[in-house]
Coordinates of C-alpha atoms and ligand atoms in Angstrom, one line a residue:
M1 CA -24.4 8.9 18.8
P2 CA -27.7 9.7 17.2
T3 CA -29.7 6.7 16.0
R4 CA -30.7 6.1 12.4
Q5 CA -34.2 7.3 13.3
D6 CA -32.8 10.5 14.9
M7 CA -31.0 11.2 11.6
W8 CA -34.1 10.7 9.6
D9 CA -36.1 12.9 11.9
H10 CA -33.4 15.5 11.8
L11 CA -33.3 15.6 8.0
G12 CA -34.3 19.2 7.5
S13 CA -36.2 20.7 4.6
D14 CA -33.6 23.3 3.7
V15 CA -29.8 22.7 3.3
D16 CA -26.9 24.2 1.3
I17 CA -25.9 20.9 -0.2
L18 CA -27.8 17.6 -0.6
V19 CA -25.5 14.7 -1.3
V20 CA -27.1 11.6 -2.8
G21 CA -25.1 8.4 -2.1
G22 CA -23.3 7.2 1.0
G23 CA -20.3 5.5 -0.5
I24 CA -16.8 6.8 0.0
T25 CA -17.4 9.6 -2.6
G26 CA -20.6 10.9 -1.0
S27 CA -19.3 10.5 2.5
G28 CA -16.1 12.4 1.6
I29 CA -18.1 15.2 0.0
A30 CA -20.4 15.5 3.1
R31 CA -17.3 15.6 5.4
D32 CA -15.5 18.2 3.3
A33 CA -18.6 20.4 2.9
A34 CA -19.6 20.3 6.6
R35 CA -16.1 21.1 7.7
R36 CA -16.2 24.2 5.5
G37 CA -19.3 25.3 7.4
L38 CA -22.0 24.4 4.9
K39 CA -25.3 22.9 6.0
V40 CA -25.2 19.4 4.5
A41 CA -27.5 16.5 4.3
L42 CA -26.4 13.1 2.9
V43 CA -29.0 10.4 2.0
E44 CA -28.1 6.8 1.3
M45 CA -30.8 4.4 0.1
S46 CA -29.3 1.4 1.9
D47 CA -26.4 1.2 4.4
L48 CA -23.3 3.3 4.2
A49 CA -20.7 1.6 1.9
S50 CA -23.2 -1.0 0.7
G51 CA -22.3 -0.3 -2.9
T52 CA -18.8 -0.4 -4.4
S53 CA -17.2 1.0 -1.4
S54 CA -17.3 -2.3 0.5
R55 CA -16.4 -4.4 -2.5
S56 CA -13.0 -3.0 -3.5
S57 CA -9.6 -4.7 -3.3
K58 CA -9.1 -2.7 -0.1
L59 CA -5.9 -1.1 -1.2
V60 CA -4.8 2.5 -0.7
H61 CA -2.4 2.6 -3.5
G62 CA -0.8 4.6 -6.2
G63 CA -1.7 2.0 -8.8
L64 CA 1.7 0.9 -10.2
R65 CA 0.0 -0.6 -13.3
Y66 CA -1.2 2.9 -14.4
L67 CA 2.4 3.8 -15.1
E68 CA 2.1 1.4 -18.0
Q69 CA -0.7 3.6 -19.3
Y70 CA 1.3 6.8 -18.8
E71 CA -1.3 8.0 -16.2
F72 CA 1.5 9.8 -14.2
S73 CA -0.8 12.5 -12.8
L74 CA -3.2 9.8 -11.5
V75 CA -0.4 7.9 -9.9
F76 CA 1.2 11.1 -8.4
E77 CA -2.2 12.1 -7.0
A78 CA -2.8 8.7 -5.6
V79 CA 0.6 8.2 -3.9
S80 CA 0.2 11.7 -2.3
E81 CA -3.2 10.8 -1.0
R82 CA -1.8 7.5 0.3
R83 CA 0.7 9.4 2.4
I84 CA -2.0 11.8 3.7
L85 CA -4.4 8.9 4.6
M86 CA -1.5 7.1 6.4
D87 CA -1.0 10.3 8.5
I88 CA -4.7 11.0 9.3
A89 CA -6.0 7.5 9.6
P90 CA -3.1 5.3 10.8
H91 CA -5.5 2.9 12.4
L92 CA -7.1 2.2 9.0
V93 CA -4.3 2.6 6.4
N94 CA -1.4 0.2 6.9
P95 CA 1.7 -0.6 4.8
L96 CA 1.7 -3.8 2.9
G97 CA 4.6 -5.4 0.9
F98 CA 3.9 -6.3 -2.7
L99 CA 6.1 -8.9 -4.4
F100 CA 6.3 -8.5 -8.2
P101 CA 7.8 -11.8 -9.6
V102 CA 9.4 -11.5 -13.0
Y103 CA 9.9 -14.6 -15.1
K104 CA 12.0 -15.3 -18.2
G105 CA 9.8 -14.3 -21.2
S106 CA 7.6 -12.0 -19.0
R107 CA 5.9 -9.1 -20.8
K108 CA 8.3 -6.7 -19.1
P109 CA 11.9 -7.7 -18.3
L110 CA 13.3 -7.3 -14.8
W111 CA 15.2 -4.1 -15.5
M112 CA 12.1 -2.4 -16.9
V113 CA 10.0 -3.4 -13.8
N114 CA 12.8 -2.1 -11.6
T115 CA 12.8 1.2 -13.5
G116 CA 9.0 1.4 -13.0
M117 CA 9.6 0.9 -9.3
W118 CA 12.1 3.8 -9.1
L119 CA 9.5 5.9 -10.9
Y120 CA 6.8 4.8 -8.5
D121 CA 9.0 5.6 -5.5
G122 CA 10.0 8.9 -7.2
L123 CA 6.4 10.0 -7.8
S124 CA 5.8 9.6 -4.1
L125 CA 8.9 11.9 -3.5
F126 CA 10.5 8.8 -1.9
R127 CA 8.0 8.9 0.9
S128 CA 6.5 5.4 0.1
P129 CA 5.8 3.4 3.2
R130 CA 9.2 1.8 2.4
L131 CA 11.4 2.0 -0.7
H132 CA 11.4 -1.0 -3.0
R133 CA 14.2 -3.5 -3.3
N134 CA 14.8 -6.4 -5.6
L135 CA 14.8 -10.0 -4.3
E136 CA 16.9 -12.6 -5.9
P137 CA 15.2 -16.0 -6.8
K138 CA 16.9 -17.6 -3.8
E139 CA 15.6 -14.9 -1.4
V140 CA 12.1 -15.4 -2.9
K141 CA 12.2 -19.1 -2.0
V142 CA 12.6 -18.0 1.6
E143 CA 10.3 -15.0 1.7
E144 CA 7.5 -16.4 -0.4
P145 CA 7.9 -20.2 -0.4
A146 CA 4.5 -20.9 -2.0
L147 CA 5.4 -19.0 -5.2
T148 CA 6.9 -20.8 -8.1
T149 CA 10.5 -19.8 -8.8
E150 CA 10.9 -21.8 -12.0
K151 CA 12.4 -19.4 -14.6
L152 CA 12.2 -16.5 -12.1
T153 CA 14.7 -13.8 -12.8
G154 CA 13.9 -11.6 -9.7
A155 CA 11.1 -10.1 -7.7
P156 CA 11.0 -6.5 -6.7
L157 CA 9.3 -5.9 -3.3
Y158 CA 7.5 -2.6 -3.1
Y159 CA 5.1 -1.1 -0.6
D160 CA 1.6 0.2 -0.8
C161 CA -1.2 0.1 1.8
Y162 CA -4.3 -1.9 2.7
T163 CA -7.4 -0.7 4.5
D164 CA -10.9 -1.7 5.5
D165 CA -12.9 0.0 2.8
A166 CA -16.3 -0.1 4.5
R167 CA -14.9 1.2 7.8
L168 CA -13.0 4.0 6.0
T169 CA -16.4 5.0 4.5
L170 CA -18.2 4.7 7.8
E171 CA -15.6 6.7 9.7
T172 CA -15.6 9.4 7.0
A173 CA -19.4 9.7 7.3
L174 CA -19.2 9.8 11.1
D175 CA -16.6 12.6 10.8
A176 CA -19.1 14.4 8.6
T177 CA -21.8 14.1 11.3
R178 CA -19.3 15.4 13.9
A179 CA -18.8 18.4 11.6
G180 CA -22.6 19.0 11.6
A181 CA -23.8 17.1 8.5
T182 CA -27.0 15.0 8.7
V183 CA -26.4 11.5 7.4
A184 CA -29.5 9.5 6.8
T185 CA -29.3 5.8 5.8
W186 CA -32.1 3.8 4.3
A187 CA -33.2 7.1 2.7
R188 CA -33.7 6.9 -1.1
V189 CA -34.0 9.8 -3.5
V190 CA -37.1 8.9 -5.5
R191 CA -37.4 12.1 -7.6
F192 CA -36.0 15.6 -8.0
V193 CA -37.8 18.8 -7.3
K194 CA -37.3 21.4 -10.0
D195 CA -38.2 25.0 -10.8
E196 CA -40.1 26.1 -13.9
A197 CA -36.8 26.4 -15.8
G198 CA -36.0 22.8 -15.1
R199 CA -33.3 23.5 -12.5
V200 CA -32.9 21.0 -9.6
L201 CA -34.1 22.6 -6.3
G202 CA -33.9 19.5 -4.1
A203 CA -35.3 16.0 -3.9
V204 CA -38.0 13.9 -2.5
V205 CA -36.5 11.3 -0.2
R206 CA -38.3 8.1 1.0
D207 CA -37.6 6.5 4.3
E208 CA -37.0 2.9 3.2
I209 CA -38.0 1.5 6.6
G210 CA -41.0 3.6 7.6
G211 CA -42.2 4.6 4.1
E212 CA -42.6 8.3 4.9
E213 CA -41.5 10.8 2.2
K214 CA -39.8 14.2 2.8
E215 CA -38.9 17.0 0.4
I216 CA -35.5 18.5 0.9
R217 CA -34.7 21.8 -0.7
A218 CA -31.0 22.4 -1.4
H219 CA -29.0 25.1 -3.2
A220 CA -26.8 22.5 -4.7
V221 CA -27.5 18.8 -5.2
V222 CA -24.6 16.3 -5.7
N223 CA -25.1 13.0 -7.4
A224 CA -22.5 10.6 -5.8
T225 CA -24.3 7.4 -6.6
G226 CA -21.3 5.4 -8.1
P227 CA -22.7 2.7 -10.4
W228 CA -26.2 4.2 -10.1
T229 CA -24.9 7.5 -11.6
D230 CA -26.9 7.2 -14.8
D231 CA -30.1 6.1 -13.0
T232 CA -29.9 9.1 -10.8
I233 CA -29.3 11.5 -13.7
A234 CA -32.3 9.9 -15.5
M235 CA -34.5 11.0 -12.6
S236 CA -33.8 14.5 -13.7
R237 CA -33.2 14.6 -17.4
R238 CA -33.2 12.5 -20.5
I239 CA -29.8 10.7 -21.0
E240 CA -28.6 10.6 -24.6
H241 CA -25.4 8.7 -23.7
S242 CA -24.6 7.0 -20.5
L243 CA -21.9 8.7 -18.5
L244 CA -20.5 5.4 -17.2
R245 CA -18.8 2.3 -18.5
P246 CA -19.2 0.2 -15.4
T247 CA -16.9 -2.9 -15.1
K248 CA -17.4 -5.8 -12.7
G249 CA -14.6 -6.8 -10.4
V250 CA -14.7 -10.1 -8.5
H251 CA -12.6 -11.4 -5.6
I252 CA -12.5 -15.0 -4.2
V253 CA -11.6 -15.8 -0.6
V254 CA -9.8 -19.0 0.5
D255 CA -8.3 -20.2 3.8
H256 CA -4.8 -18.8 4.2
H257 CA -3.3 -22.3 4.5
K258 CA -4.7 -23.1 1.1
L259 CA -2.7 -20.2 -0.4
P260 CA -0.2 -19.2 2.2
V261 CA 1.1 -15.9 0.8
Q262 CA 3.4 -13.8 3.0
H263 CA 3.1 -10.6 0.9
A264 CA 0.6 -9.4 -1.6
V265 CA 1.7 -11.1 -4.8
V266 CA 1.3 -9.4 -8.2
C267 CA 0.3 -11.8 -10.9
F268 CA -0.4 -11.5 -14.6
H269 CA -3.3 -13.7 -15.8
P270 CA -1.7 -16.5 -18.0
V271 CA -4.5 -16.1 -20.6
D272 CA -5.1 -12.3 -21.0
G273 CA -2.2 -10.8 -19.1
R274 CA -4.4 -8.8 -16.7
V275 CA -2.9 -7.7 -13.4
L276 CA -4.3 -9.6 -10.3
F277 CA -3.3 -9.8 -6.7
A278 CA -3.2 -12.6 -4.1
I279 CA -3.5 -10.7 -0.8
P280 CA -3.0 -12.1 2.7
W281 CA -5.9 -11.2 5.0
G282 CA -5.6 -12.6 8.5
E283 CA -6.7 -16.2 8.4
Q284 CA -7.6 -15.9 4.7
T285 CA -6.2 -15.0 1.4
Y286 CA -8.2 -13.2 -1.3
I287 CA -7.5 -13.1 -5.0
G288 CA -8.8 -10.5 -7.4
T289 CA -9.8 -9.0 -9.4
T290 CA -11.6 -9.5 -12.7
D291 CA -12.4 -6.6 -14.9
T292 CA -15.3 -7.1 -17.3
D293 CA -17.9 -4.8 -18.9
Y294 CA -21.3 -5.0 -17.1
D295 CA -24.7 -3.9 -18.2
G296 CA -27.0 -5.6 -15.7
D297 CA -28.8 -4.2 -12.6
S298 CA -26.2 -2.4 -10.4
G299 CA -27.8 -3.8 -7.3
E300 CA -27.5 -7.4 -8.5
V301 CA -23.9 -7.7 -9.3
A302 CA -22.4 -11.1 -8.2
A303 CA -19.6 -13.5 -9.0
D304 CA -20.3 -16.3 -11.4
L305 CA -18.5 -19.6 -12.0
A306 CA -16.5 -18.2 -15.0
D307 CA -15.1 -15.4 -12.7
V308 CA -14.2 -18.0 -10.0
D309 CA -12.4 -20.2 -12.6
Y310 CA -10.6 -17.3 -14.1
L311 CA -9.1 -16.4 -10.7
I312 CA -8.3 -20.0 -9.8
E313 CA -6.5 -20.3 -13.2
A314 CA -4.2 -17.3 -12.4
A315 CA -3.4 -18.7 -8.9
A316 CA -2.6 -22.1 -10.4
A317 CA 0.0 -20.5 -12.7
Y318 CA 1.9 -18.8 -9.8
F319 CA 1.2 -21.3 -7.0
P320 CA 1.2 -24.7 -8.7
E321 CA 1.9 -26.6 -5.5
H322 CA -1.2 -25.1 -3.9
R323 CA -3.5 -25.7 -6.7
L324 CA -6.9 -24.3 -5.7
Q325 CA -10.2 -26.0 -6.5
R326 CA -13.7 -24.5 -6.6
D327 CA -14.5 -26.2 -3.3
D328 CA -11.7 -24.2 -1.6
V329 CA -13.5 -21.0 -2.2
L330 CA -15.0 -19.8 1.0
S331 CA -16.7 -16.8 -0.4
T332 CA -16.7 -14.2 -3.1
W333 CA -17.5 -10.6 -3.5
A334 CA -18.3 -8.5 -6.6
G335 CA -18.4 -4.8 -7.2
L336 CA -18.9 -2.4 -10.0
R337 CA -16.2 0.2 -10.9
P338 CA -18.1 3.4 -11.7
L339 CA -15.7 4.3 -14.5
M340 CA -16.4 7.3 -16.8
R341 CA -17.2 6.4 -20.4
P342 CA -14.4 7.9 -22.6
A343 CA -15.6 11.0 -24.5
T344 CA -14.8 9.3 -27.8
E345 CA -16.2 5.8 -27.1
N346 CA -14.2 2.9 -28.5
K347 CA -15.7 -0.4 -27.6
D348 CA -12.4 -2.0 -28.6
I349 CA -10.7 -0.4 -25.6
D350 CA -10.0 -3.1 -23.1
E351 CA -11.9 -2.7 -19.8
S352 CA -8.7 -2.5 -17.8
A353 CA -7.5 0.4 -20.1
V354 CA -10.5 2.6 -19.3
S355 CA -9.2 5.6 -17.2
R356 CA -9.8 5.5 -13.4
E357 CA -9.7 9.3 -13.4
H358 CA -12.8 11.0 -11.9
Q359 CA -14.9 13.7 -13.6
I360 CA -17.3 16.3 -12.3
V361 CA -20.2 17.1 -14.6
V362 CA -22.7 19.9 -14.0
G363 CA -25.8 19.3 -16.0
Q364 CA -28.1 22.0 -17.6
D365 CA -30.4 21.2 -14.7
G366 CA -27.7 22.2 -12.2
L367 CA -27.2 18.6 -10.9
I368 CA -23.6 18.1 -10.0
T369 CA -22.4 14.6 -10.8
I370 CA -19.1 13.1 -9.7
A371 CA -18.0 9.7 -10.9
G372 CA -14.9 7.6 -11.6
G373 CA -11.9 7.8 -9.3
K374 CA -10.8 5.6 -6.5
L375 CA -11.2 4.9 -2.8
T376 CA -7.6 6.2 -2.5
T377 CA -8.3 9.6 -4.1
H378 CA -11.7 10.3 -2.4
R379 CA -10.5 13.3 -0.4
R380 CA -9.3 15.1 -3.6
M381 CA -12.5 14.2 -5.4
A382 CA -14.5 15.6 -2.5
A383 CA -12.6 18.8 -2.4
E384 CA -13.1 19.4 -6.1
T385 CA -16.8 18.6 -5.9
V386 CA -17.3 21.0 -3.0
D387 CA -15.4 23.7 -4.8
T388 CA -17.8 23.2 -7.8
A389 CA -20.8 23.4 -5.4
V390 CA -19.5 26.5 -3.7
K391 CA -19.0 28.2 -7.2
L392 CA -22.6 27.4 -8.0
L393 CA -23.8 28.7 -4.6
R394 CA -21.8 31.9 -5.1
L395 CA -23.2 32.4 -8.7
S396 CA -26.8 32.0 -7.4
N397 CA -26.1 34.2 -4.4
H398 CA -26.8 31.3 -2.0
L399 CA -23.4 31.1 -0.4
P400 CA -23.9 31.5 3.3
E401 CA -22.8 35.0 4.4
R402 CA -20.2 33.6 6.8
L403 CA -18.5 31.9 3.9
T404 CA -18.5 34.7 1.4
T405 CA -15.1 36.0 2.4
A406 CA -13.5 32.5 2.5
Ligands
LIG501 C1 -13.4 -4.8 -7.7 C2 -13.0 -3.4 -7.3 C3 -11.8 -3.2 -6.7 C4 -11.4 -1.9 -6.3 N1 -10.3 -1.7 -5.7 C5 -9.9 -0.5 -5.3 C6 -8.7 -0.4 -4.4 O1 -8.1 -1.4 -4.0 N2 -8.3 0.9 -4.1 C7 -9.0 2.0 -4.5 O2 -8.6 3.1 -4.2 N3 -10.1 1.9 -5.2 C8 -10.6 0.6 -5.6 N4 -11.7 0.5 -6.3 C9 -12.5 1.7 -6.7 C10 -13.4 2.2 -5.5 O3 -13.8 1.1 -4.7 C11 -14.5 3.0 -6.0 O4 -14.1 4.0 -6.8 C12 -15.4 3.6 -4.9 O5 -15.7 2.7 -3.9 C13 -16.6 4.2 -5.5 O6 -17.4 4.8 -4.4 P1 -18.7 5.6 -4.7 O7 -19.0 6.3 -3.4 O8 -18.5 6.5 -5.9 O9 -19.8 4.5 -5.1 P2 -20.6 3.5 -4.1 O10 -19.7 3.0 -3.0 O11 -21.2 2.5 -5.0 O12 -21.7 4.5 -3.5 C14 -22.8 4.9 -4.2 C15 -24.0 4.8 -3.2 O13 -25.1 5.5 -3.8 C16 -26.3 4.9 -3.2 N5 -27.4 5.3 -4.0 C17 -27.7 4.9 -5.3 N6 -28.8 5.5 -5.7 C18 -29.4 6.2 -4.7 C19 -30.5 6.9 -4.5 N7 -31.4 7.1 -5.5 N8 -30.8 7.5 -3.3 C20 -29.9 7.4 -2.3 N9 -28.7 6.6 -2.4 C21 -28.4 6.0 -3.6 C22 -25.9 3.4 -3.3 O14 -26.7 2.7 -2.4 C23 -24.4 3.4 -2.9 O15 -24.2 3.1 -1.5 C24 -12.2 -0.8 -6.7 C25 -13.4 -1.0 -7.3 C26 -13.9 -2.3 -7.6 C27 -15.2 -2.5 -8.2

């Protein structure tokens, strides 16, 4: 494999597509574009997956909770992608059972949750890792002994998948290099190069280790910088309204014996009703996530005590005999969801209700920006972004000849 220095040295001055950002979105785009035969460079200012793509809940899932928000197309797309990722990356995407306990007086009665489960299995065309089934309270006592069964009416057990988010990103980027892309890490875009009409022609990239700068000319430039989306756009044009409404998500990690869950357990926070998971993870269990608006520095996002207490409080309600204390927390991680700001902004919309759908925006300056979406749907996001880039290349007569008939 080429070293990081080889990749920097190899970073050419002319490419078809320059991708800014080496999270799952940028890596997926580089992979897709290189596999179509385009000359691609990807630059990442830090390490691959150092942003949100190593700070997720690590699930490849349809997002059962989005059914409640009637986001059927999002769920359909996600469960279809879950199936494809299980097929193409079986070493990275594995089935995981999720237990959904329903108590007397719950927001949704058991019959409604079970109907949702049928819909969820149906949207996957009954090709879920396994079909759901309902567990009676006495079965729950055996299958998930740490969980409180007081006032439990039943607990559907359904299946989604877990992954290693950073490794999925890394392997996607490696696949891009195998297809011919140049992927340079510790390479930051510091400004865009533009023509007289203000159209983006490329970027100046700085080697964050050696300090050297290079100008890369590209026929299409893609901004896939996740939580840094607005900062990247601001390097090219004035931003009237930010494109993003980033929200912070925190997880806490405890020893598995402190919270010995056998399945991922779906919990509703006792105070605000938000959906959380307690997920078994080898010798540990992690609990997350919070979902709060964030307007600080994207590079400085971290858990605070209020986040930790909030998660401990949820765990206490579901696992009262394993009451966690702050001292039980081995570590935390925090990430920013690069969610698109709704077109008609309403600050009263709860953070959890902001759509997870992605959007592709082509600015007056020609910069293609992709934001929103999920780890799970990165392949589709990449395909749509590369389609957009190819359209621009065709319009500007820069589509490589070998691709013009494709
Ligand atoms: C708490 C939480 C839980 C989540 N859980 C799940 C889940 O379970 N399943 C799921 O499917 N999705 C989940 N998501 C969503 C998913 O993680 C994100 O949608 C996805 O990781 C975003 O990837 P990205 O590539 O767009 O952004 P990032 O991973 O942040 O990548 C952007 C990259 O751009 C780089 N960059 C920024 N500026 C520059 C520059 N000037 N020059 C060069 N590089 C630059 C950054 O260093 C960064 O690496 C979760 C998100 C959060 C926050």
